Coordinates of C-alpha atoms (C1' of nucleotides) in Angstrom, one line a residue:
Chain A
X114 CA 0.0 0.0 0.0
X115 CA 1.5 3.3 -0.9
X116 CA 1.9 5.5 1.9
X117 CA -1.0 8.5 2.0
X118 CA -3.6 6.5 0.3
X119 CA -4.7 6.4 4.1
X120 CA -8.3 4.0 3.8
X121 CA -10.1 6.4 5.9
X122 CA -9.6 9.9 6.5
X123 CA -6.8 9.8 8.6
X124 CA -5.6 13.4 8.1
X125 CA -5.3 15.4 11.9
X126 CA -8.7 16.8 12.8
X127 CA -10.8 14.4 10.0
X128 CA -13.1 12.4 12.4
X129 CA -15.1 9.0 11.8
X130 CA -17.7 11.2 10.6
X131 CA -16.2 13.8 8.0
X132 CA -16.4 16.7 8.9
X133 CA -19.2 15.9 11.6
X134 CA -18.4 16.1 15.1
X135 CA -21.0 14.4 16.6
X136 CA -19.4 11.5 17.3
X137 CA -18.4 10.4 21.3
X138 CA -15.9 12.1 23.0
X139 CA -13.8 10.8 25.3
X140 CA -13.7 12.1 29.1
X141 CA -10.8 14.0 29.6
X142 CA -9.3 14.7 32.5
X143 CA -6.0 16.0 34.4
X144 CA -4.4 14.8 37.6
X145 CA -2.2 16.0 40.3
X146 CA 1.4 13.7 41.8
X147 CA 2.3 16.0 44.2
X148 CA 5.7 15.5 46.0
X149 CA 7.0 16.6 49.1
X150 CA 10.2 16.0 51.8
X151 CA 8.6 15.3 55.2
X152 CA 10.4 14.1 57.7
X153 CA 12.8 13.1 55.7
X154 CA 11.1 11.1 53.4
X155 CA 9.4 11.8 50.0
X156 CA 5.4 11.9 50.7
X157 CA 3.1 12.6 48.2
X158 CA -0.5 14.0 48.6
X159 CA -3.1 11.5 48.4
X160 CA -7.4 12.8 48.9
X161 CA -10.4 10.4 49.9
X162 CA -13.2 10.1 46.8
X163 CA -17.0 11.1 48.3
X164 CA -17.8 8.1 50.5
X165 CA -21.7 9.1 50.1
X166 CA -21.8 9.6 46.0
X167 CA -22.7 7.8 42.9
X168 CA -19.3 8.4 41.6
X169 CA -16.9 5.3 41.2
X170 CA -14.5 4.3 43.7
X171 CA -16.1 6.2 46.8
X172 CA -14.0 6.5 49.7
X173 CA -11.3 6.1 47.9
X174 CA -7.6 7.5 48.0
X175 CA -6.3 9.6 44.7
X176 CA -4.5 11.7 43.4
X177 CA -6.3 15.2 42.8
X178 CA -7.4 15.5 39.7
X179 CA -10.5 15.3 37.7
X180 CA -11.7 16.2 34.5
X181 CA -10.8 18.8 32.1
X182 CA -13.5 22.5 32.7
X183 CA -13.4 23.9 29.1
X184 CA -15.2 27.3 30.5
X185 CA -12.4 27.3 33.3
X186 CA -8.8 25.7 31.7
X187 CA -7.4 27.2 29.3
X188 CA -4.7 25.1 28.2
X189 CA -3.5 21.9 30.2
X190 CA -1.3 23.6 33.1
X191 CA -3.5 25.5 33.5
X192 CA -6.0 23.2 34.4
X193 CA -3.5 21.2 36.5
X194 CA -2.5 24.5 38.3
X195 CA -6.1 24.9 39.4
X196 CA -6.5 21.7 40.7
X197 CA -3.6 22.1 42.8
X198 CA -5.0 25.7 43.9
X199 CA -8.0 24.0 44.9
X200 CA -6.4 21.0 46.9
X201 CA -3.4 23.6 48.9
X202 CA -4.0 27.0 47.9
X203 CA -1.0 27.2 46.6
X204 CA 0.9 28.2 42.8
X205 CA 2.8 25.4 41.9
X206 CA 6.7 26.2 41.5
X207 CA 7.5 23.8 39.1
X208 CA 5.4 21.8 37.0
X209 CA 5.8 18.9 35.1
X210 CA 3.8 17.3 32.3
X211 CA 4.4 13.1 33.2
X212 CA 2.5 11.2 30.2
X213 CA -1.0 10.9 29.5
X214 CA -3.0 7.6 29.9
X215 CA -5.9 7.2 28.4
X216 CA -7.9 4.0 27.1
X217 CA -11.5 2.4 27.4
X218 CA -11.0 0.5 30.8
X219 CA -9.2 3.2 32.9
X220 CA -12.4 4.7 34.0
X221 CA -15.9 2.6 34.1
X222 CA -17.6 5.9 33.1
X223 CA -16.3 5.8 30.1
X224 CA -13.4 6.2 26.9
X225 CA -11.2 9.1 29.4
X226 CA -7.6 10.4 29.4
X227 CA -6.1 12.4 31.8
X228 CA -2.9 13.6 31.6
X229 CA -0.5 13.3 34.9
X230 CA 1.8 16.2 35.8
X231 CA 4.0 16.3 39.1
X232 CA 4.6 18.9 41.4
X233 CA 7.5 19.4 43.9
X234 CA 6.9 21.8 47.0
X235 CA 9.5 22.2 50.0
X236 CA 8.3 21.5 53.6
X237 CA 7.4 25.1 54.1
X238 CA 5.0 25.9 51.7
X239 CA 3.0 23.4 53.1
X240 CA 1.9 25.2 56.5
X241 CA -1.1 24.7 56.4
X242 CA -2.9 20.9 57.6
X243 CA -5.4 18.9 56.5
X244 CA -8.5 18.5 56.3
X245 CA -10.0 14.9 56.8
X246 CA -10.0 14.0 52.9
X247 CA -5.9 15.0 52.5
X248 CA -3.5 12.7 53.5
X249 CA 0.4 12.6 52.9
X250 CA 1.8 9.1 51.8
X251 CA 4.9 8.0 52.0
X252 CA 6.7 7.0 48.8
X253 CA 8.2 3.1 48.8
X254 CA 9.3 1.7 45.8
X255 CA 7.6 3.5 43.2
X256 CA 4.0 4.2 44.8
X257 CA 2.1 4.1 48.0
X258 CA 1.3 1.6 50.9
X259 CA -2.6 2.0 50.2
X260 CA -5.0 1.2 47.6
X261 CA -5.4 4.0 44.5
X262 CA -8.2 4.4 42.8
X263 CA -9.0 3.6 38.8
X264 CA -4.9 3.4 37.7
X265 CA -3.5 5.8 39.9
X266 CA -1.2 3.3 41.6
X267 CA 0.4 3.1 37.3
X268 CA 0.3 7.1 37.0
X269 CA 1.8 7.7 41.1
X270 CA 5.0 4.9 39.8
X271 CA 5.2 6.9 36.6
X272 CA 5.3 10.6 38.0
X273 CA 7.8 8.7 40.3
X274 CA 9.8 6.6 37.8
X275 CA 10.2 9.7 35.9
X276 CA 11.3 12.0 38.9
X277 CA 14.0 9.8 39.8
X278 CA 15.3 9.6 36.7
X279 CA 15.7 13.2 35.8
X280 CA 16.8 14.0 39.7
X281 CA 20.0 11.6 38.0
X282 CA 20.9 15.2 35.7
X283 CA 19.3 18.0 37.1
X284 CA 18.8 20.2 39.3
X285 CA 15.3 19.2 40.5
X286 CA 15.9 18.5 44.2
X287 CA 16.0 22.2 44.9
X288 CA 12.6 22.5 44.2
X289 CA 12.0 20.4 47.4
X290 CA 13.4 23.2 49.4
X291 CA 12.9 26.8 50.1
X292 CA 14.6 29.6 48.9
X293 CA 17.9 30.2 51.6
X294 CA 19.3 26.4 52.1
X295 CA 22.5 24.8 52.4
X296 CA 24.7 22.5 50.0
X297 CA 23.8 20.5 53.2
X298 CA 20.5 20.2 52.7
X299 CA 20.9 20.2 49.1
X300 CA 22.0 17.1 49.6
X301 CA 20.1 15.8 51.7
X302 CA 17.1 16.3 49.4
X303 CA 19.0 14.6 46.3
X304 CA 19.4 11.3 48.9
X305 CA 15.6 11.3 49.5
X306 CA 14.6 11.1 46.5
X307 CA 17.1 9.2 45.0
X308 CA 16.9 6.5 48.0
X309 CA 20.7 6.0 48.3
X310 CA 23.5 8.3 49.6
X311 CA 25.8 10.4 47.6
X312 CA 29.1 11.3 48.0
X313 CA 30.1 14.9 49.8
X314 CA 32.6 16.0 47.9
X315 CA 31.5 15.0 44.4
X316 CA 28.6 16.3 44.8
X317 CA 29.9 19.9 46.7
X318 CA 31.9 19.9 43.5
X319 CA 29.6 19.5 41.0
X320 CA 26.8 21.8 42.1
X321 CA 29.3 24.1 42.1
X322 CA 30.6 23.7 38.6
X323 CA 27.3 25.2 37.6
X324 CA 25.5 28.2 38.4
X325 CA 22.4 26.7 39.5
X326 CA 23.2 28.1 43.6
X327 CA 25.1 31.6 44.4
X328 CA 26.2 32.4 48.4
X329 CA 23.7 34.7 50.2
X330 CA 25.9 36.9 52.4
X331 CA 24.4 34.8 55.3
X332 CA 25.3 31.1 57.5
X333 CA 23.6 28.7 59.2
X334 CA 23.9 28.7 62.5
X335 CA 24.2 25.1 64.8
X336 CA 26.2 23.7 67.3
X337 CA 28.8 22.9 65.0
X338 CA 30.6 25.3 62.4
X339 CA 28.3 27.1 60.0
X340 CA 27.2 26.6 56.8
X341 CA 27.1 29.1 54.0
X342 CA 23.3 29.6 52.8
X343 CA 22.4 29.5 48.9
X344 CA 20.3 30.4 46.9
X345 CA 19.6 29.7 43.2
X346 CA 20.7 31.7 40.6
X347 CA 16.6 32.0 38.7
X348 CA 14.5 30.1 40.5
X349 CA 12.2 28.3 38.7
X350 CA 14.2 27.3 35.9
X351 CA 16.0 23.8 35.7
X352 CA 19.9 22.7 35.8
X353 CA 20.7 20.1 33.9
X354 CA 23.4 18.5 34.4
X355 CA 26.6 16.5 31.8
X356 CA 26.1 13.5 33.7
X357 CA 24.4 11.3 36.0
X358 CA 24.8 11.4 39.6
X359 CA 26.4 7.8 39.6
X360 CA 26.8 5.9 37.1
X361 CA 24.4 2.9 37.1
X362 CA 25.6 -0.2 38.8
X363 CA 26.8 -3.1 36.4
Chain B
X277 CA -6.4 27.8 53.9
X278 CA -5.9 23.3 55.0
X279 CA -4.9 21.7 52.4
X280 CA -7.5 19.8 50.8
X281 CA -10.7 21.8 52.0
X282 CA -10.4 22.8 48.1
X283 CA -12.9 24.7 47.3
X284 CA -14.9 22.6 44.7
X285 CA -14.8 18.9 44.4
X286 CA -11.7 19.2 43.5
X287 CA -11.3 14.8 44.0
X288 CA -10.4 13.1 40.6
X289 CA -13.7 12.2 38.7
X290 CA -15.5 14.4 40.5
X291 CA -17.0 17.0 37.6
X292 CA -18.0 20.0 37.6
X293 CA -22.2 19.6 38.5
X294 CA -21.0 16.7 41.2
X295 CA -22.0 13.2 40.0
X296 CA -23.1 14.3 36.4
X297 CA -21.1 13.5 32.5
X298 CA -23.3 16.1 31.1
X299 CA -21.1 19.3 30.9
X300 CA -18.7 19.5 27.2
X301 CA -16.1 17.6 26.4
X302 CA -13.1 18.7 24.8
X303 CA -12.5 17.3 21.5
X304 CA -9.2 13.9 21.7
X305 CA -7.0 13.7 19.4
X306 CA -3.7 11.4 18.7
X307 CA -1.8 13.1 15.7
X308 CA 2.5 11.2 14.9
X309 CA 5.7 12.8 14.1
X310 CA 7.2 9.7 11.7
X311 CA 10.7 10.0 11.6
X312 CA 13.2 8.1 8.4
X313 CA 16.2 9.3 7.1
X314 CA 16.3 9.7 3.6
X315 CA 18.9 11.0 1.1
X316 CA 21.0 11.8 4.2
X317 CA 18.3 13.9 5.8
X318 CA 16.4 13.8 9.5
X319 CA 12.9 13.6 7.8
X320 CA 9.4 13.1 8.8
X321 CA 6.3 12.7 7.5
X322 CA 3.2 15.3 6.8
X323 CA -0.1 14.8 5.0
X324 CA -2.3 17.6 3.0
X325 CA -6.1 18.5 4.9
X326 CA -8.4 18.4 2.4
X327 CA -9.4 20.7 -0.3
X328 CA -12.9 20.5 0.0
X329 CA -14.2 20.3 3.4
X330 CA -15.6 22.4 6.0
X331 CA -12.9 20.7 8.0
X332 CA -10.0 23.9 9.7
X333 CA -7.3 24.5 7.5
X334 CA -8.0 22.9 4.4
X335 CA -5.2 22.5 1.6
X336 CA -2.7 22.4 4.9
X337 CA 0.0 19.9 5.5
X338 CA -0.4 18.6 8.4
X339 CA 0.8 15.8 11.6
X340 CA -0.5 12.1 10.5
X341 CA -2.8 12.2 12.8
X342 CA -6.7 12.7 14.4
X343 CA -9.6 12.3 16.4
X344 CA -9.5 9.1 18.6
X345 CA -12.1 6.2 18.1
X346 CA -13.7 5.5 21.3
X347 CA -15.2 1.8 19.5
X348 CA -12.2 1.3 17.8
X349 CA -8.8 2.4 20.2
X350 CA -8.8 0.3 23.2
X351 CA -6.2 3.0 23.8
X352 CA -4.3 6.2 23.5
X353 CA -1.1 3.6 22.1
X354 CA -3.2 2.3 20.2
X355 CA -4.8 4.7 18.4
X356 CA -1.7 6.1 17.3
X357 CA -0.6 3.0 16.0
X358 CA -4.3 3.1 14.1
X359 CA -3.4 6.2 12.5
X360 CA 0.2 4.8 11.2
X361 CA -1.2 2.1 10.0
X362 CA -3.3 4.0 8.1
X363 CA -1.0 6.0 6.6
X364 CA 2.1 3.9 6.0
X365 CA 0.7 -0.3 6.2
X366 CA 3.1 -0.3 8.8
X367 CA 3.5 -1.3 12.4
X368 CA 5.4 1.2 14.5
X369 CA 8.4 -0.5 15.4
X370 CA 9.6 2.0 17.7
X371 CA 6.8 4.5 19.8
X372 CA 7.1 7.0 22.3
X373 CA 5.1 9.6 23.9
X374 CA 6.2 13.0 23.6
X375 CA 2.6 15.3 25.3
X376 CA 0.1 16.2 25.2
X377 CA -1.4 19.6 24.5
X378 CA -4.6 20.9 25.4
X379 CA -6.0 23.7 25.4
X380 CA -9.0 26.1 24.5
X381 CA -7.7 27.7 21.3
X382 CA -5.6 25.6 19.2
X383 CA -8.4 23.6 17.6
X384 CA -11.4 26.0 15.3
X385 CA -13.6 23.5 16.8
X386 CA -13.4 24.4 20.3
X387 CA -10.9 22.2 22.7
X388 CA -8.9 20.4 22.3
X389 CA -6.1 17.9 23.2
X390 CA -3.9 16.0 21.6
X391 CA -2.0 13.1 22.6
X392 CA 1.6 13.1 20.6
X393 CA 4.2 10.0 19.7
X394 CA 6.8 9.4 17.4
X395 CA 8.1 6.6 15.6
X396 CA 11.4 6.0 13.6
X397 CA 11.9 4.3 11.1
X398 CA 14.1 2.7 8.5
X399 CA 14.1 3.4 5.0
X400 CA 13.7 0.3 4.0
X401 CA 10.4 -0.3 5.4
X402 CA 9.5 2.8 3.7
X403 CA 9.0 0.6 0.1
X404 CA 6.2 2.4 -0.9
X405 CA 5.5 5.8 -2.9
X406 CA 3.5 7.8 -1.5
X407 CA -0.3 8.8 -2.6
X408 CA -0.3 12.7 -3.3
X409 CA -1.7 13.9 -0.4
X410 CA 1.9 13.0 1.7
X411 CA 4.9 13.3 1.8
X412 CA 7.9 13.9 3.2
X413 CA 9.6 16.8 4.2
X414 CA 13.4 17.2 5.7
X415 CA 13.8 19.4 9.7
X416 CA 15.3 21.7 10.2
X417 CA 16.7 22.6 13.5
X418 CA 13.4 21.9 15.5
X419 CA 10.8 21.9 12.7
X420 CA 10.5 22.3 8.8
X421 CA 10.0 24.6 5.9
X422 CA 6.7 24.3 4.7
X423 CA 4.2 26.6 7.3
X424 CA 1.6 23.6 9.0
X425 CA -2.0 23.3 11.0
X426 CA -3.1 24.2 14.0
X427 CA -0.3 24.3 16.4
X428 CA 1.1 21.4 15.0
X429 CA 4.7 23.0 14.5
X430 CA 4.8 23.1 18.1
X431 CA 4.0 19.9 18.3
X432 CA 6.9 18.5 16.3
X433 CA 9.5 20.8 17.4
X434 CA 8.3 18.6 21.0
X435 CA 9.3 15.9 18.7
X436 CA 12.3 17.0 17.5
X437 CA 13.5 18.3 21.0
X438 CA 12.4 14.7 22.4
X439 CA 14.6 12.9 19.8
X440 CA 17.9 14.6 19.6
X441 CA 17.8 14.9 23.4
X442 CA 17.1 11.2 23.4
X443 CA 19.7 10.1 21.2
X444 CA 22.4 11.9 23.4
X445 CA 22.0 8.4 25.4
X446 CA 20.5 6.1 24.2
X447 CA 20.3 3.5 20.9
X448 CA 17.4 5.6 18.9
X449 CA 18.8 6.2 16.1
X450 CA 19.6 1.8 15.5
X451 CA 15.0 1.9 14.8
X452 CA 16.5 3.9 12.0
X453 CA 18.4 1.5 9.8
X454 CA 17.8 -1.6 8.8
X455 CA 17.7 -5.1 10.8
X456 CA 21.0 -5.9 10.1
X457 CA 24.0 -2.9 9.7
X458 CA 26.8 -1.8 10.2
X459 CA 28.8 0.0 13.1
X460 CA 29.3 3.3 10.4
X461 CA 26.0 3.0 9.2
X462 CA 25.2 3.6 13.2
X463 CA 26.9 5.7 12.9
X464 CA 26.5 7.7 10.5
X465 CA 22.7 8.1 12.3
X466 CA 23.6 8.9 15.0
X467 CA 25.0 11.6 13.0
X468 CA 22.5 12.9 11.1
X469 CA 19.8 12.9 13.9
X470 CA 22.6 15.2 16.2
X471 CA 24.0 16.7 12.7
X472 CA 26.9 16.6 14.1
X473 CA 30.1 14.7 13.8
X474 CA 30.9 11.7 16.4
X475 CA 34.6 10.2 17.1
X476 CA 34.8 7.3 15.4
X477 CA 37.1 5.1 18.1
X478 CA 34.6 6.3 21.2
X479 CA 31.7 5.6 19.2
X480 CA 32.7 2.0 18.3
X481 CA 34.2 1.5 21.8
X482 CA 30.5 2.8 23.4
X483 CA 28.1 0.9 21.9
X484 CA 30.1 -2.2 21.9
X485 CA 30.9 -2.3 25.4
X486 CA 27.6 -2.1 25.8
X487 CA 24.7 -5.4 24.9
X488 CA 23.3 -3.0 22.5
X489 CA 24.4 -5.4 19.3
X490 CA 25.9 -8.9 18.5
X491 CA 27.5 -9.4 15.5
X492 CA 26.3 -11.6 12.0
X493 CA 28.5 -13.6 10.2
X494 CA 28.1 -11.3 7.3
X495 CA 30.3 -8.3 6.1
X496 CA 29.1 -5.9 3.8
X497 CA 31.8 -5.8 0.4
X498 CA 32.3 -3.0 -1.0
X499 CA 35.0 -0.9 -3.0
X500 CA 36.9 -0.9 -0.2
X501 CA 37.3 -2.9 3.0
X502 CA 34.6 -5.4 3.3
X503 CA 32.5 -4.0 7.3
X504 CA 31.1 -6.3 9.7
X505 CA 26.9 -6.8 9.8
X506 CA 25.0 -6.4 12.7
X507 CA 21.8 -6.7 14.7
X508 CA 19.8 -6.0 17.7
X509 CA 20.2 -8.5 20.1
X510 CA 17.1 -7.5 21.4
X511 CA 15.2 -5.8 18.9
X512 CA 12.5 -2.8 20.3
X513 CA 14.4 -2.5 23.2
X514 CA 16.0 0.6 24.1
X515 CA 19.6 0.7 25.8
X516 CA 20.2 3.3 27.8
X517 CA 24.5 4.3 27.5
X518 CA 25.2 5.9 30.8
X519 CA 26.9 9.2 29.5
X520 CA 26.0 11.7 26.5
X521 CA 28.2 11.6 23.9
X522 CA 29.5 14.8 23.8
X523 CA 28.9 16.6 27.1
X524 CA 27.2 19.5 26.7
X525 CA 29.7 21.9 25.3
X526 CA 30.4 25.4 27.5
Chain C
dT217 C1' 49.8 0.5 -6.4
dG218 C1' 46.2 4.0 -4.4
dA219 C1' 41.7 5.6 -3.0
dA220 C1' 38.4 4.7 -0.1
dT221 C1' 36.3 2.8 4.3
dA222 C1' 37.2 -0.4 8.5
dG223 C1' 38.7 -1.0 12.2
dT224 C1' 42.7 -0.7 15.9
dG225 C1' 46.0 2.3 19.5
dT226 C1' 48.1 5.4 22.8
dC227 C1' 48.4 10.2 24.3
dT228 C1' 45.1 13.4 27.5
dT229 C1' 41.8 14.9 29.4
dT230 C1' 37.7 15.4 32.1
dC231 C1' 35.0 14.0 36.1
dA232 C1' 33.2 11.3 39.6
dG233 C1' 34.2 7.7 43.3
dA234 C1' 36.9 7.0 47.8
dC235 C1' 38.2 8.5 51.6
dA236 C1' 41.7 11.3 54.2
dG237 C1' 42.6 15.5 55.8
dT238 C1' 41.9 20.4 58.0
dA239 C1' 37.9 24.1 59.7
dT240 C1' 34.8 26.1 62.9
dT241 C1' 31.4 26.2 65.3
dG242 C1' 29.1 24.7 70.5
dG243 C1' 29.6 22.9 74.9
Chain D
dC186 C1' 38.8 19.3 75.5
dC187 C1' 35.3 16.6 72.2
dA188 C1' 31.2 16.7 69.1
dA189 C1' 29.3 17.4 65.5
dT190 C1' 28.9 19.3 61.0
dA191 C1' 31.3 22.0 57.0
dC192 C1' 34.3 22.3 53.5
dT193 C1' 38.8 20.5 51.1
dG194 C1' 42.4 18.2 48.9
dT195 C1' 44.6 13.8 46.7
dC196 C1' 44.4 9.5 44.8
dT197 C1' 42.1 6.9 41.4
dG198 C1' 39.6 4.8 37.4
dA199 C1' 36.5 5.0 33.5
dA200 C1' 35.1 7.0 29.6
dA201 C1' 35.2 10.6 26.5
dG202 C1' 38.3 13.4 23.2
dA203 C1' 41.8 14.0 19.7
dC204 C1' 44.5 12.3 16.4
dA205 C1' 47.6 8.7 14.5
dC206 C1' 48.5 4.1 12.3
dT207 C1' 47.0 -0.4 10.8
dA208 C1' 43.8 -3.9 7.6
dT209 C1' 41.9 -5.3 4.5
dT210 C1' 39.2 -4.7 0.3
dC211 C1' 38.2 -3.3 -5.7
dA212 C1' 40.1 -1.1 -9.0

DNA sequence: TGAATAGTGTCTTTCAGACAGTATTGG
DNA sequence: CCAATACTGTCTGAAAGACACTATTCA
């Protein structure tokens, strides 16, 4: 078959019924994986689905998210930011799209597509307490201990894998810290996300060889030698390192 | 505001109208960026939109793609594979999701979400000619010379960036080659995608230090020294290298 | 023999890993 | 002084960059 001789008009924008738009549309959702470091652990925000509704999975834990509102959301990331604002009251400092999951069977209400984002919060930005229908759950391996609604365990696993992979060669963990931090703080954030220790000397050399941070004329005092405080030179910008941290073990 | 006290039911699966599904749904599409190396260039497959329809962008060039068919497509990647089969008659050897683009303004027919995939084809797999409504266009920088319908230039740029970035540390270009190839062929594919020369010795060392390829007991004859032929040890599997090819220039 | 491409060897550079060492605070 | 954490220096090894060198075919 010659290329281009598709048997159905498969050109983008051509519908199953040519020119018409009266075919069934999938449900469109956005789900957000909110990461934070709490108690020296990587944790993720979960919300409980209403127990008394006729929605699926009543009372189950799920990722925050929901349907795109075509009236309110200008685009997908605005929808994700809205979901996050509604749940936590804060504007996302770092929002990254992980990917989309769509199919016939992932939601009993019909063919659905969800686009998953992840967000990194510093512990300082989440001073408020949790209401009853939300809770933090520690990340264990690629997920959480409790069962999740829909295919949210799959979505969460994808987000965790993306986070861990990207932490190997980017400055992502900086978004888990307050505006001013020490290099030890930063190394600690890396170690929590990667769940393995890093070598101090190499870590410092590597961070300081980039333009990621700049010192602020302050030091953190304590029961030991004070530490230099740093801030991001370009807040909100991600820095890429030329190599991963530990070359994969053989 | 305490976390979790969202003012609207923002739990996943909760609609703008609680429990009901009678709100407006976005259009859901899939678009596919088909890459191949032709004439020592990286090229991408474009299709022409019908000129005589009342669809938007009549007669314009676009990425192959279109609406999800909830009756036929089990999931998003099946939809992408179907679009590709319809257009080229071949099953995708390597299909990767690039990301989703959704918003109010990207399609005049309404709020739409498209999920973009890219595919790598070997020149050998596309022996058939092109029909009038399809053509290959060389990739220049992050796009093609001709104007594209919708926001397809943005989608294409995202796919090109993803491809180039991932080629730095994976075996992706192997999918642009036939089943049996020489190391020079492979290096050539890398150089075409990355648009820069690679050093032969380092390239060979690197490839042969992995389990990516295994020699086949054949050699390619020519007007010079014959070259050892190799094949993928695990066809369809992507191999990750511990480092990028040339550490980014400073 | 020479052109052309295949393939190897060798030196250098870069940077992470390991780890020991020094520095600076409070108690 | 000691404990504790911050920070630096030094050696090593792995892998890329540069580049010259050898190898094998056809014409």
